[in-house]
Structure formats: C-alpha cells, structure tokens
Tab-separated table of C-alpha atoms and ligand atoms in Angstrom:
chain	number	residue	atom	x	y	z
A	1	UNK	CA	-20.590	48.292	-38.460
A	2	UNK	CA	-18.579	50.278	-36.188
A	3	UNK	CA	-20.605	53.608	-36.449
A	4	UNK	CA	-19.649	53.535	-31.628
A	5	UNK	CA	-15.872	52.734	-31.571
A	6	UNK	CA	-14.353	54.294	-29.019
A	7	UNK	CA	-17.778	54.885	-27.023
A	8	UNK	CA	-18.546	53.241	-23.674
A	9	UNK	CA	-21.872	52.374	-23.180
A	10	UNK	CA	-23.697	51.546	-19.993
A	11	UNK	CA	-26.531	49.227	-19.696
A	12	UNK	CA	-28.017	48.903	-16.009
A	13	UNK	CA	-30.198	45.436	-16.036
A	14	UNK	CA	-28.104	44.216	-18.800
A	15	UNK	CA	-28.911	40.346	-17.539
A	16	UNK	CA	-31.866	39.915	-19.278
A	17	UNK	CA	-34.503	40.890	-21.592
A	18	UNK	CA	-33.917	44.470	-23.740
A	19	UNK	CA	-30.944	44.990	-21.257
A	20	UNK	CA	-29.356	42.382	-23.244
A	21	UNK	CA	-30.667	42.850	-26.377
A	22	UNK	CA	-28.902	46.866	-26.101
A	23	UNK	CA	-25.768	45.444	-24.809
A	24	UNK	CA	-25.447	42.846	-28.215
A	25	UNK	CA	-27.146	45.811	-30.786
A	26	UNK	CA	-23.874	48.141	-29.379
A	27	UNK	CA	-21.344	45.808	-29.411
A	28	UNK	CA	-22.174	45.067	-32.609
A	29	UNK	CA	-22.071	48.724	-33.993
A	30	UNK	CA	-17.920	48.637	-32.159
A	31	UNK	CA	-18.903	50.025	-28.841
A	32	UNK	CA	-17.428	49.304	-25.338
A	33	UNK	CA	-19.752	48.312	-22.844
A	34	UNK	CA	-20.375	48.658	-19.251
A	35	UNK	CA	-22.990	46.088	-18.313
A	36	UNK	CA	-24.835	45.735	-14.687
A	37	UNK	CA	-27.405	43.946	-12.959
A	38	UNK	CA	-27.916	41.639	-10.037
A	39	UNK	CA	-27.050	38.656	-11.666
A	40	UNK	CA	-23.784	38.698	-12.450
A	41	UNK	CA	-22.863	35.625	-13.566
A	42	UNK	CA	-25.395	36.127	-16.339
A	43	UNK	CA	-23.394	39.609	-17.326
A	44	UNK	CA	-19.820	37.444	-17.257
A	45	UNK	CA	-21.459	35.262	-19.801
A	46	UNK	CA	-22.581	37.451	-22.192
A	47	UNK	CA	-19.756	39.596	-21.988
A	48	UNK	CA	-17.499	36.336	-23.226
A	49	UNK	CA	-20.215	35.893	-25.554
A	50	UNK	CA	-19.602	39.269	-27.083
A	51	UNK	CA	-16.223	38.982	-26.883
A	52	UNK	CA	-16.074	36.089	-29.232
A	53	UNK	CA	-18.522	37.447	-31.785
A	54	UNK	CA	-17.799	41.058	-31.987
A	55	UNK	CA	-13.993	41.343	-29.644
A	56	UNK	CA	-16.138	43.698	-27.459
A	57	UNK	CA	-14.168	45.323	-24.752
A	58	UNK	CA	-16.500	44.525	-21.510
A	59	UNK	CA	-16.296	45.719	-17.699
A	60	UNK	CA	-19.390	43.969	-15.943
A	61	UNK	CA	-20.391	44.748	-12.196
A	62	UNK	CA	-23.029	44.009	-9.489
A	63	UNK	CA	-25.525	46.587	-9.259
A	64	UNK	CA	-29.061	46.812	-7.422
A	65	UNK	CA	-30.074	50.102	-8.158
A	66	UNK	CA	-32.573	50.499	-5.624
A	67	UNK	CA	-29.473	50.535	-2.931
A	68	UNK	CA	-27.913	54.195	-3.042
A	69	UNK	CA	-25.103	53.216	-1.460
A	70	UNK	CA	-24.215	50.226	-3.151
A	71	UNK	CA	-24.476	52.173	-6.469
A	72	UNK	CA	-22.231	55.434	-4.934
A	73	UNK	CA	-19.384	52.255	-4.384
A	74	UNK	CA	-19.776	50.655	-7.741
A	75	UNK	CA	-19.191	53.631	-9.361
A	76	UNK	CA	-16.270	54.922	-7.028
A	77	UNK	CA	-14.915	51.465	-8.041
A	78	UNK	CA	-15.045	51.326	-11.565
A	79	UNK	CA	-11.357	51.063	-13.334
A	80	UNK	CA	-10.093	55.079	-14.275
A	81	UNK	CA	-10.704	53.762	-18.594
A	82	UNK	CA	-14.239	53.113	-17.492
A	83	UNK	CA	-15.367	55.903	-15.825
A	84	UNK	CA	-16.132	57.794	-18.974
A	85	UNK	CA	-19.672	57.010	-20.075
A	86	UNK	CA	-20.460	58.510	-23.579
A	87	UNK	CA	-24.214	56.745	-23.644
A	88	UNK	CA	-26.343	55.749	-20.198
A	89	UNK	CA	-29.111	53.481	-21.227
A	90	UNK	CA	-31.283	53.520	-17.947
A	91	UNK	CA	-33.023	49.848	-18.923
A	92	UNK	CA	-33.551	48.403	-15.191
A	93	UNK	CA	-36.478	47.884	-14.320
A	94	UNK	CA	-39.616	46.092	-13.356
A	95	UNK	CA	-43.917	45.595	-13.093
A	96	UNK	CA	-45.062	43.578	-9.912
A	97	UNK	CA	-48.339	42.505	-10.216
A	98	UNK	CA	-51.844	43.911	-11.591
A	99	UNK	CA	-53.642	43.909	-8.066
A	100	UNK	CA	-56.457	46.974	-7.901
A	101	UNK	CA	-54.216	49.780	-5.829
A	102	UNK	CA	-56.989	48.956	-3.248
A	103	UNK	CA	-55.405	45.593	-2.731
A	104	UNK	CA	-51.883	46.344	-3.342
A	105	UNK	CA	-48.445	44.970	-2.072
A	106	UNK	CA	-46.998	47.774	-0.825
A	107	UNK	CA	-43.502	45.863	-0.826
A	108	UNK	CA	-44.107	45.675	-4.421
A	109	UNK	CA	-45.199	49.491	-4.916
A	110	UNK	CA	-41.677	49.955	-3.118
A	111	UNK	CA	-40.043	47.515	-5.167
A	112	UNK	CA	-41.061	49.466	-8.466
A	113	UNK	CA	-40.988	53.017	-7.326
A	114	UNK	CA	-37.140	52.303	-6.172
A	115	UNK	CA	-36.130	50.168	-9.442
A	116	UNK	CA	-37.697	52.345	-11.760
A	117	UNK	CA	-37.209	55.883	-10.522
A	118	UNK	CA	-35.150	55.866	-7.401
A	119	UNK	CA	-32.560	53.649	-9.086
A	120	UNK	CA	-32.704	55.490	-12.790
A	121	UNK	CA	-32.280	58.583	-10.628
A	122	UNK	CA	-29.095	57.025	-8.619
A	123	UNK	CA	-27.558	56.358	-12.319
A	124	UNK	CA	-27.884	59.044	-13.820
A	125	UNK	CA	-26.598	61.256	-10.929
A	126	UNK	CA	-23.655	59.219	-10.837
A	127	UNK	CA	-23.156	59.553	-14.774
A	128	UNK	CA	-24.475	62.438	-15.707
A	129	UNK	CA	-21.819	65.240	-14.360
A	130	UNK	CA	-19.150	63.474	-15.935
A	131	UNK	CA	-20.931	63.879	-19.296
A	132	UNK	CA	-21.677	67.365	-18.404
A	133	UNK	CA	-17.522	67.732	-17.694
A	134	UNK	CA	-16.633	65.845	-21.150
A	135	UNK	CA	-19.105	67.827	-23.352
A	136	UNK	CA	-19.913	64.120	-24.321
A	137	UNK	CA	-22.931	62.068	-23.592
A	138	UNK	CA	-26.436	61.163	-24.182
A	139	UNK	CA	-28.558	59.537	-21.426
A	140	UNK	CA	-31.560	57.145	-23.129
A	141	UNK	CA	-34.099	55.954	-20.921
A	142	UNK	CA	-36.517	53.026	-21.082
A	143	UNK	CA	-39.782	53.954	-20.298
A	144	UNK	CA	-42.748	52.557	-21.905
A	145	UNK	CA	-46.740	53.020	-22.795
A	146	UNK	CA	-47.500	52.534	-19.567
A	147	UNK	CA	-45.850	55.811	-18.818
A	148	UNK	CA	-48.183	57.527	-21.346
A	149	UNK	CA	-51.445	55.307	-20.651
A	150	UNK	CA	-52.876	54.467	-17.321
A	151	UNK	CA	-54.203	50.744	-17.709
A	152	UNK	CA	-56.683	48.604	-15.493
A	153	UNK	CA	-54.123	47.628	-12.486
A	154	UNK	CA	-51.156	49.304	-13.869
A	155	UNK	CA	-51.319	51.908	-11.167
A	156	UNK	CA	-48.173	52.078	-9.386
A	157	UNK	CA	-46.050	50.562	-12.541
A	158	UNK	CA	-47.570	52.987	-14.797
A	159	UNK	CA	-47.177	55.693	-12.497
A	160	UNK	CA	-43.237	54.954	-12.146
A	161	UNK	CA	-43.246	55.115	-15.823
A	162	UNK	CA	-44.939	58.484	-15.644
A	163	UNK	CA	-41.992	59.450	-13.502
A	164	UNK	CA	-39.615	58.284	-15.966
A	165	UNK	CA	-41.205	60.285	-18.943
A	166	UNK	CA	-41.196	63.521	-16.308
A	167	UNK	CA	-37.628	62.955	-15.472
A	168	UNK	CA	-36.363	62.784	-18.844
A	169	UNK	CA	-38.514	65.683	-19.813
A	170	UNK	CA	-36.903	67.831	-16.450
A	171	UNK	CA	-32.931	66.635	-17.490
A	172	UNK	CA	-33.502	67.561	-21.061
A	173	UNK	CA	-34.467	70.933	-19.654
A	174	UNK	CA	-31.585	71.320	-17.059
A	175	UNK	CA	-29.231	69.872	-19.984
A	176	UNK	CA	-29.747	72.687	-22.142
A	177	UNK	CA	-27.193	74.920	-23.246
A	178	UNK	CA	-24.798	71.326	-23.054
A	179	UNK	CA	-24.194	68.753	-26.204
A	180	UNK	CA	-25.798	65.869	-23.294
A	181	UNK	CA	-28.734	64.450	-25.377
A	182	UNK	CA	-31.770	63.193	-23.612
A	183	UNK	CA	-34.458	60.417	-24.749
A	184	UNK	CA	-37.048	58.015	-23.540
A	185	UNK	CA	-37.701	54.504	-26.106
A	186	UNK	CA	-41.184	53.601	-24.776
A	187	UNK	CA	-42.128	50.490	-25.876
A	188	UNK	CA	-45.335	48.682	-25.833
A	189	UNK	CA	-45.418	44.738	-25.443
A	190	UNK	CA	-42.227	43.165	-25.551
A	191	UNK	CA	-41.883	39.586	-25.158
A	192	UNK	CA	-39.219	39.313	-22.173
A	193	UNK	CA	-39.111	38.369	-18.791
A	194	UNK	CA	-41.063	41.252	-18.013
A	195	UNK	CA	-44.312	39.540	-17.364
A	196	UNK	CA	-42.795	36.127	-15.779
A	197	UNK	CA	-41.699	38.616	-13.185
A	198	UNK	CA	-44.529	40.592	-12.975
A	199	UNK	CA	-46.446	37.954	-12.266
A	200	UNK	CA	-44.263	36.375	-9.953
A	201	UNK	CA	-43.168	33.366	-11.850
A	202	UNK	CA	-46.407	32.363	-13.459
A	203	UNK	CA	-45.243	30.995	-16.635
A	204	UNK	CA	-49.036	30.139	-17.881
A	205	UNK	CA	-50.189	33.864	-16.958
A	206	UNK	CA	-46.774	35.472	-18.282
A	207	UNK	CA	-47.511	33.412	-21.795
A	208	UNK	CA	-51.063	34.800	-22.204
A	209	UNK	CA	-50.234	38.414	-22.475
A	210	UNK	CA	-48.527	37.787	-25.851
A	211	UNK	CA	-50.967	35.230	-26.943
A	212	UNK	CA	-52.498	35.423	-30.536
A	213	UNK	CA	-50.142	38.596	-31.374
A	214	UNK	CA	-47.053	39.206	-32.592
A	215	UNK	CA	-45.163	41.325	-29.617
A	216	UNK	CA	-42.160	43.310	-30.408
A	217	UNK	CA	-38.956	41.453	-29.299
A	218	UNK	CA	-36.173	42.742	-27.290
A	219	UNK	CA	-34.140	43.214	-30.450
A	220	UNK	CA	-36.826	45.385	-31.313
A	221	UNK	CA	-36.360	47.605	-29.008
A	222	UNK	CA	-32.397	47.823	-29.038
A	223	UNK	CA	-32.447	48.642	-32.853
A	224	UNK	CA	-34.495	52.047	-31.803
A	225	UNK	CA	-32.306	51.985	-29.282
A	226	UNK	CA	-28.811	52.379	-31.278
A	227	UNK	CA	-31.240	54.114	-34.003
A	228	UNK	CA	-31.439	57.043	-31.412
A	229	UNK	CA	-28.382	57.198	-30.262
A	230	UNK	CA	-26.453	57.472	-33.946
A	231	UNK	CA	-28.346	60.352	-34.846
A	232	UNK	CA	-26.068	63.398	-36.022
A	233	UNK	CA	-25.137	64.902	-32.590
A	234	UNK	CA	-27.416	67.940	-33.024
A	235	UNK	CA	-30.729	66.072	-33.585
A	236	UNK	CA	-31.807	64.479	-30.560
A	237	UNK	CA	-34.861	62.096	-30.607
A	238	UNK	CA	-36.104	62.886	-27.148
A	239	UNK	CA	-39.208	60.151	-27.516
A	240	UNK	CA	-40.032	57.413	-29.113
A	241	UNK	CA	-43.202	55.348	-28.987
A	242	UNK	CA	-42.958	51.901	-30.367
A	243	UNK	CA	-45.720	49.189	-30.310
A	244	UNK	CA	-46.493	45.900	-31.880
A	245	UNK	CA	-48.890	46.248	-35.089
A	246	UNK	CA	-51.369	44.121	-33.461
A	247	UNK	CA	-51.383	46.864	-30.100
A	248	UNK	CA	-53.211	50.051	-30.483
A	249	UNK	CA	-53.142	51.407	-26.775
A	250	UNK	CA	-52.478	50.178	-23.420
A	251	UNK	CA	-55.732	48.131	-23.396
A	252	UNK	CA	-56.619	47.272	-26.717
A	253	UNK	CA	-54.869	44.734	-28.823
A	254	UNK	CA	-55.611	42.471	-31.633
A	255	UNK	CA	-55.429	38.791	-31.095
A	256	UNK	CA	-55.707	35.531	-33.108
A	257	UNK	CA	-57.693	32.674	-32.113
B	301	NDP	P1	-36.678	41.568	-18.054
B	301	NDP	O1	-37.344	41.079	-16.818
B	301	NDP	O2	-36.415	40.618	-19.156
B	301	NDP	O3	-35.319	42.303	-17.692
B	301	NDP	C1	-35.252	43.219	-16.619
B	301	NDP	C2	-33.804	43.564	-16.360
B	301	NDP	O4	-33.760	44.550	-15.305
B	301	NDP	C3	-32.996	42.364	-15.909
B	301	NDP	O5	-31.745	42.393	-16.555
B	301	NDP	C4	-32.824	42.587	-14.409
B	301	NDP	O6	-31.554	42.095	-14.012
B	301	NDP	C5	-32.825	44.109	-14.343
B	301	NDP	N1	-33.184	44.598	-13.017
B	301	NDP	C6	-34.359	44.463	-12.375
B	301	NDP	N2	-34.291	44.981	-11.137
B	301	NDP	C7	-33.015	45.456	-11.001
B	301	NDP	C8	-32.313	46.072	-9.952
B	301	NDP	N3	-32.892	46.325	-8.770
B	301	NDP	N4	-31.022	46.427	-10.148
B	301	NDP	C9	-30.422	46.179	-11.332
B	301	NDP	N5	-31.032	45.572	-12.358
B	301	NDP	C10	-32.316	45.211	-12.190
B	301	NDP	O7	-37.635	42.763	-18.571
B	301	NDP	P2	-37.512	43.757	-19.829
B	301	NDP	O8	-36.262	43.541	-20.548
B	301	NDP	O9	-38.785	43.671	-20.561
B	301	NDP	O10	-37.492	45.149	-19.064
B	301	NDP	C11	-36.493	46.111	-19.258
B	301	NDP	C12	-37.113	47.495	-19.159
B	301	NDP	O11	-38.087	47.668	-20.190
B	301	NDP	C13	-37.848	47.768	-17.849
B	301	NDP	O12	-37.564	49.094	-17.437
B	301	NDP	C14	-39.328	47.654	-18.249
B	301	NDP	O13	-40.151	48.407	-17.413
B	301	NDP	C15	-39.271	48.215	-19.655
B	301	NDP	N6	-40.377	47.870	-20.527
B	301	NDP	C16	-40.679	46.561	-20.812
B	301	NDP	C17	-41.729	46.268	-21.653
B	301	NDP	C18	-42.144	44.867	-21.953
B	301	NDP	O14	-43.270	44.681	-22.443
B	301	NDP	N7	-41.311	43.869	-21.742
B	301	NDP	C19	-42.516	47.339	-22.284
B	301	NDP	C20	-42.122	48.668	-21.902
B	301	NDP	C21	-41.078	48.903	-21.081
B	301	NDP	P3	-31.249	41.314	-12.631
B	301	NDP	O15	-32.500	40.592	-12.236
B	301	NDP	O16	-30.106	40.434	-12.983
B	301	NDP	O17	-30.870	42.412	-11.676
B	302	8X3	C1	-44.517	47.102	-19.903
B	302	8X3	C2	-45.600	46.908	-20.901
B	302	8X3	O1	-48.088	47.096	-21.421
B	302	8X3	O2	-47.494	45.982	-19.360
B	302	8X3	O3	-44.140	48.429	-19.761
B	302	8X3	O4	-47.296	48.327	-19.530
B	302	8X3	S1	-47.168	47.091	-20.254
C-alpha cells in the first residue's frame, strides 16, 4: 500500500525494538522516513534494508535526545527536503531497573526522566512549529501502561510515562484550533529490548518477563501505530491502550507452566 506517499515520517530510537518496527510498518504504506538514534550504524542498515524492499527514501542521523543541544544541531542540520515532518513518532525511550525508589540509582532516575520526557519534549519543540506553519502534522507518542498504572518498582519509569500521557494531553489542548493531531499508543508487554536494558543486560531476567505468555511484538505495536495515523484527518485517536490477551493490568498476567 501506499496510503503515506509523499509523507516524511520521523522515528526517534528507530535502532531497535518498536522504533524499528514503525520505521518498516511506514515504509511499507510509501512513506519517507527520518530515522534517529544513537546507534547509527544500526539506522544505515535498515535504511538499505528498506530501500531494497520497499525503495524507501531514508535520511538517518545521530541523535541522543537527552542532549538539548545536540538535538537543536541535528535539526538545524537536516537537508532543506527533510525538514518537513508530516508525522513525529516520539518512540525513544527507556526503563532502568525495578529497585524500591528507596534504593534507587539516581543516574538511572536521570537517565529516564531525560530520555523519556526531556528528550520527547526536545523533539517535539523542534518539530512541532513547523507543523503548526504547514497546517500539516500529527505528533504520536509512545507511552505505555505504565503511564496509566503505577506497578511494584516502576516508580520513576512509570512516572515518566505519566509525564508522557500529561504532555500529550497539554499539546492536544494548545493544538486546538490547528489540523496538528495528537496521540499516545500505550502498549503493555512488548517483547523488545526493553527489558534486556532495563535490566542492564540480564538476558535470563529480561527472558522471564515474557515467560509462559504470549507478549505483543513490536510489529504489534507499529500496526496501531500506522492504524492511527491513517485515520481521516478529522478523527484523531488521541489514546490507545493495547495489551497482550494474557495481561490484564500492570501486575497481573496469565502465564503457562
Ligand atoms: P528497545 O530497547 O528495543 O528500543 C529502544 C529504542 O530507543 C532504541 O532504538 C534506542 O536506540 C532508543 N533510545 C534509547 N535511548 C535513546 C536516546 N537517549 N536517544 C535516542 N534514542 C534512544 O525498547 P522498545 O522498542 O520496547 O521501546 C520503545 C518505546 O516503547 C520506549 O519509549 C518504551 O518505554 C516504550 N514501551 C515499551 C514497552 C515494552 O514492553 N517493550 C511497553 C510500553 C512502552 P539507541 O540505543 O540506538 O539510541
Ligand atoms: C514497558 C512495559 O509493563 O514494564 O512500558 O511497564 S512495563
């Protein structure tokens, strides 16, 4: 299909996980992508990848988003064709760790709270005027459950995903009275890289959080994605809570074996 032809679509922490999972679901409905993260040699390979299967038109770059500046010169940088975002999919993002706030890393609290808010925030302030100048755009965040249930150790992870729902709540707000659509996907348990990292490599503990269930794959999660963001431009699906059959709520799952 090529139902985003002549759209450009950004996808911050494109390297990995439902980052890259978006960036293959758009290409495949005809869009042009804009794909960042850290690792960019990751990004160059996938966007040759795409370019084989679908001829995808690709523009990949660096990004940390937790650095402010480094973000305010990668978009000053960007080529004049792709400085016009029609779709922002604010995916970066991380969980570090399910100490008891009593025994936190604060490095990690600061690693979350400036990936996952500081750094969506960066983004979209970067993107979102142009959008607003175009009359063009929707901005789709990636939050998750955890920004709708606090869980056992999820306090500073679940409370950047509490930002996340806030902030899309507030732009939808001061996007009103523009065509700008805004929406959060939250997902529950997808089977990524998600909890390797969150657990800081632990491939054993990383595996038993999906154990006995089927979780929802990346691909999952970029179907809703491109689901929301081919509605009819008047109907915007401002949030959207998807979970695996066999998860009911943050803490209570259903497992085999
Ligand atoms: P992965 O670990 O597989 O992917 C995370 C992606 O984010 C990577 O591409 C990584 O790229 C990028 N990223 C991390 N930190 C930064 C940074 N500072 N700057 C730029 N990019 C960064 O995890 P998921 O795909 O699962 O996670 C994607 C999003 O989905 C996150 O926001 C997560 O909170 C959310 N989510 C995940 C769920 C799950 O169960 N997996 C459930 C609900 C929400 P690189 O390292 O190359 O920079
Ligand atoms: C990531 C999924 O359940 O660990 O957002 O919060 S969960």
């Amino acid at each position: 299909m090529t139902r985003l032809k002549e759209t450009v679509v950004l996808v911050t922490g494109a390297s990995a996980g439902i980052g890259r999972a978006c960036a293959e679901a758009f290409a495949a409905e005809g869009a042009s992508l804009l794909l960042a993260a850290r690792r960019l040699d990751r990004l160059q390979t996938l966007a040759g990848d795409l370019a084989s299967r679908f001829g995808t038109k690709t523009h990949v770059f660096a990004l940390d988003v937790r650095d402010r500046a480094g973000v305010d010169a990668a978009f000053e940088a960007l080529p004049d064709p792709w400085k016009t975002v029609d779709i922002l999919v604010n995916n970066a993002g991380l969980g570090r760790g399910l100490d008891k706030l009593q025994e936190g890393r604060v490095e990690e609290w600061e690693e979350m709270i400036d990936t996952n808010v500081k750094g969506l925030l960066y983004v979209t302030r970067k993107v979102v005027p142009g959008m607003v100048a175009r009359g063009r755009g929707h901005v789709i965040n990636i939050g998750s459950l955890a920004g709708r249930e606090v869980y056992p150790g999820g306090n500073v992870y679940c409370a950047s995903k509490f930002a996340v729902k806030a902030l899309t709540r507030a732009l939808k707000m001061d996007l009103l009275g523009t065509p700008i659509r805004v929406s959060t996907v939250d997902p529950g348990m997808v089977e990524t890289d998600f909890s390797v990292v969150r657990f800081r490599g632990d491939q054993e503990k990383a595996a038993k959080v999906y154990q006995g269930l089927k979780a929802l794959t990346a691909e999952d999660i970029a179907d809703a994605v491109v689901w929301v963001s081919t509605r009819p431009p008047h109907v915007d699906v401002t949030e959207m809570v998807i979970l695996p059959v066999a998860q009911a709520s943050a803490t209570l799952a259903h497992r085999k074996g």
